């Protein structure tokens, strides 16, 4: 059990170290350019982090078709504009879209040791009363 916990902590630490650089690279690349910014988003509900995380986890296979999502886990979720993904949303779509989006960070252990593919972020928003992933990094 201690070995499994230590491994998870190591993976989380590794993902944290590479996540900022990877997210900036991936989010500002072709995938970001190909996705249009959503319009008319609803204001996030008080339970937005929980609901967005659930939706992002349920759509892992569809959101990240190029990744092995076996064993994937959430490393964090935020409504913050801090970090490269939040800043890219502001730059590409504006502060209103960013303030109505939740960024859910994932670690894909099956993709290790490939640092760039062992991390991913799903951007989730509430549109017409339904949470959905509208962009990934």
mmCIF file of C-alpha atoms in Angstrom:
data_model
loop_
_atom_site.group_PDB
_atom_site.id
_atom_site.type_symbol
_atom_site.label_atom_id
_atom_site.label_comp_id
_atom_site.label_asym_id
_atom_site.label_seq_id
_atom_site.Cartn_x
_atom_site.Cartn_y
_atom_site.Cartn_z
ATOM 1 C CA UNK A 1 0.000 0.000 0.000
ATOM 2 C CA UNK A 2 2.806 2.416 0.892
ATOM 3 C CA UNK A 3 4.502 1.652 -2.431
ATOM 4 C CA UNK A 4 1.306 2.430 -4.353
ATOM 5 C CA UNK A 5 0.869 5.701 -2.437
ATOM 6 C CA UNK A 6 4.498 6.649 -3.060
ATOM 7 C CA UNK A 7 4.103 5.902 -6.779
ATOM 8 C CA UNK A 8 0.951 8.025 -6.996
ATOM 9 C CA UNK A 9 2.721 10.893 -5.223
ATOM 10 C CA UNK A 10 5.643 10.554 -7.626
ATOM 11 C CA UNK A 11 3.310 10.569 -10.635
ATOM 12 C CA UNK A 12 1.416 13.579 -9.295
ATOM 13 C CA UNK A 13 4.673 15.424 -8.671
ATOM 14 C CA UNK A 14 5.938 14.597 -12.153
ATOM 15 C CA UNK A 15 2.690 15.763 -13.694
ATOM 16 C CA UNK A 16 2.833 19.016 -11.761
ATOM 17 C CA UNK A 17 6.349 19.705 -12.973
ATOM 18 C CA UNK A 18 5.566 19.087 -16.631
ATOM 19 C CA UNK A 19 1.950 20.257 -16.667
ATOM 20 C CA UNK A 20 2.562 23.982 -17.019
ATOM 21 C CA UNK A 21 4.995 23.612 -19.913
ATOM 22 C CA UNK A 22 2.914 20.955 -21.663
ATOM 23 C CA UNK A 23 -0.398 22.748 -21.241
ATOM 24 C CA UNK A 24 1.029 25.950 -22.676
ATOM 25 C CA UNK A 25 2.435 24.074 -25.661
ATOM 26 C CA UNK A 26 -0.590 21.862 -26.316
ATOM 27 C CA UNK A 27 -3.276 24.442 -25.650
ATOM 28 C CA UNK A 28 -1.749 27.074 -27.890
ATOM 29 C CA UNK A 29 -1.179 24.519 -30.661
ATOM 30 C CA UNK A 30 -3.417 23.239 -33.428
ATOM 31 C CA UNK A 31 -5.999 21.638 -31.166
ATOM 32 C CA UNK A 32 -6.728 25.000 -29.559
ATOM 33 C CA UNK A 33 -6.880 26.773 -32.907
ATOM 34 C CA UNK A 34 -9.319 24.191 -34.287
ATOM 35 C CA UNK A 35 -11.794 24.622 -31.411
ATOM 36 C CA UNK A 36 -14.109 27.598 -31.457
ATOM 37 C CA UNK A 37 -14.873 29.509 -28.323
ATOM 38 C CA UNK A 38 -18.334 28.840 -26.906
ATOM 39 C CA UNK A 39 -20.868 31.642 -26.677
ATOM 40 C CA UNK A 40 -23.810 32.181 -24.362
ATOM 41 C CA UNK A 41 -22.488 30.011 -21.541
ATOM 42 C CA UNK A 42 -24.477 29.775 -18.315
ATOM 43 C CA UNK A 43 -23.073 31.025 -15.026
ATOM 44 C CA UNK A 44 -21.419 28.187 -13.137
ATOM 45 C CA UNK A 45 -23.349 26.650 -10.265
ATOM 46 C CA UNK A 46 -21.921 26.407 -6.718
ATOM 47 C CA UNK A 47 -21.160 22.704 -7.286
ATOM 48 C CA UNK A 48 -19.401 23.389 -10.607
ATOM 49 C CA UNK A 49 -16.067 21.814 -9.655
ATOM 50 C CA UNK A 50 -17.729 18.556 -8.658
ATOM 51 C CA UNK A 51 -20.070 18.405 -11.650
ATOM 52 C CA UNK A 52 -17.392 19.422 -14.160
ATOM 53 C CA UNK A 53 -15.017 16.802 -12.775
ATOM 54 C CA UNK A 54 -17.699 14.115 -13.125
ATOM 55 C CA UNK A 55 -18.436 15.100 -16.729
ATOM 56 C CA UNK A 56 -14.736 15.240 -17.637
ATOM 57 C CA UNK A 57 -14.132 11.785 -16.139
ATOM 58 C CA UNK A 58 -17.148 10.295 -17.939
ATOM 59 C CA UNK A 59 -15.945 11.622 -21.293
ATOM 60 C CA UNK A 60 -12.245 10.714 -20.986
ATOM 61 C CA UNK A 61 -12.222 8.297 -23.912
ATOM 62 C CA UNK A 62 -13.954 10.749 -26.242
ATOM 63 C CA UNK A 63 -12.045 13.795 -25.015
ATOM 64 C CA UNK A 64 -8.608 12.158 -25.278
ATOM 65 C CA UNK A 65 -8.873 9.602 -28.117
ATOM 66 C CA UNK A 66 -5.098 9.616 -28.639
ATOM 67 C CA UNK A 67 -4.332 8.603 -25.048
ATOM 68 C CA UNK A 68 -4.514 5.383 -23.087
ATOM 69 C CA UNK A 69 -6.889 6.493 -20.315
ATOM 70 C CA UNK A 70 -6.571 3.289 -18.252
ATOM 71 C CA UNK A 71 -5.929 4.286 -14.648
ATOM 72 C CA UNK A 72 -6.338 8.001 -15.385
ATOM 73 C CA UNK A 73 -7.104 10.151 -12.381
ATOM 74 C CA UNK A 74 -7.951 13.766 -11.620
ATOM 75 C CA UNK A 75 -4.966 15.772 -10.408
ATOM 76 C CA UNK A 76 -7.066 18.863 -9.726
ATOM 77 C CA UNK A 77 -9.864 21.118 -10.883
ATOM 78 C CA UNK A 78 -10.039 24.899 -10.805
ATOM 79 C CA UNK A 79 -12.085 27.889 -11.855
ATOM 80 C CA UNK A 80 -8.980 30.042 -11.556
ATOM 81 C CA UNK A 81 -7.438 32.042 -14.363
ATOM 82 C CA UNK A 82 -3.991 31.141 -13.053
ATOM 83 C CA UNK A 83 -1.869 28.782 -15.079
ATOM 84 C CA UNK A 84 -1.311 28.397 -18.791
ATOM 85 C CA UNK A 85 -4.683 26.903 -19.692
ATOM 86 C CA UNK A 86 -6.648 29.609 -17.861
ATOM 87 C CA UNK A 87 -4.532 32.317 -19.460
ATOM 88 C CA UNK A 88 -4.941 30.760 -22.913
ATOM 89 C CA UNK A 89 -8.728 30.725 -22.505
ATOM 90 C CA UNK A 90 -8.647 34.437 -21.634
ATOM 91 C CA UNK A 91 -6.369 35.172 -24.584
ATOM 92 C CA UNK A 92 -8.347 33.117 -27.106
ATOM 93 C CA UNK A 93 -11.922 33.516 -25.851
ATOM 94 C CA UNK A 94 -11.989 36.359 -23.326
ATOM 95 C CA UNK A 95 -12.428 36.626 -19.567
ATOM 96 C CA UNK A 96 -16.189 35.944 -19.682
ATOM 97 C CA UNK A 97 -15.684 32.480 -21.197
ATOM 98 C CA UNK A 98 -12.828 31.756 -18.790
ATOM 99 C CA UNK A 99 -14.925 32.762 -15.775
ATOM 100 C CA UNK A 100 -17.608 30.316 -16.895
ATOM 101 C CA UNK A 101 -15.214 27.399 -17.420
ATOM 102 C CA UNK A 102 -13.689 24.759 -15.135
ATOM 103 C CA UNK A 103 -10.277 23.273 -15.932
ATOM 104 C CA UNK A 104 -9.978 19.613 -14.916
ATOM 105 C CA UNK A 105 -6.404 18.277 -14.905
ATOM 106 C CA UNK A 106 -5.725 14.589 -15.490
ATOM 107 C CA UNK A 107 -2.754 12.271 -15.148
ATOM 108 C CA UNK A 108 -2.583 9.318 -17.545
ATOM 109 C CA UNK A 109 -0.215 6.825 -15.853
ATOM 110 C CA UNK A 110 -0.426 4.389 -18.773
ATOM 111 C CA UNK A 111 1.231 7.025 -20.985
ATOM 112 C CA UNK A 112 4.353 7.330 -18.801
ATOM 113 C CA UNK A 113 7.226 7.950 -19.291
ATOM 114 C CA UNK A 114 6.041 10.253 -22.116
ATOM 115 C CA UNK A 115 5.676 13.436 -20.069
ATOM 116 C CA UNK A 116 3.746 15.355 -22.715
ATOM 117 C CA UNK A 117 1.097 12.628 -23.129
ATOM 118 C CA UNK A 118 0.811 11.621 -19.475
ATOM 119 C CA UNK A 119 -0.950 14.895 -18.633
ATOM 120 C CA UNK A 120 -4.124 16.445 -20.004
ATOM 121 C CA UNK A 121 -6.664 19.099 -19.182
ATOM 122 C CA UNK A 122 -10.357 19.175 -20.042
ATOM 123 C CA UNK A 123 -12.145 22.520 -20.096
ATOM 124 C CA UNK A 124 -15.766 22.137 -19.041
ATOM 125 C CA UNK A 125 -18.580 24.696 -19.104
ATOM 126 C CA UNK A 126 -22.309 24.869 -18.428
ATOM 127 C CA UNK A 127 -24.301 25.478 -21.609
ATOM 128 C CA UNK A 128 -28.102 25.409 -21.648
ATOM 129 C CA UNK A 129 -28.144 23.711 -18.238
ATOM 130 C CA UNK A 130 -25.736 20.931 -19.264
ATOM 131 C CA UNK A 131 -22.052 20.574 -18.367
ATOM 132 C CA UNK A 132 -19.827 19.465 -21.236
ATOM 133 C CA UNK A 133 -16.167 19.423 -22.281
ATOM 134 C CA UNK A 134 -15.550 22.108 -24.906
ATOM 135 C CA UNK A 135 -11.771 21.992 -25.199
ATOM 136 C CA UNK A 136 -8.847 19.785 -24.189
ATOM 137 C CA UNK A 137 -5.137 20.351 -23.802
#
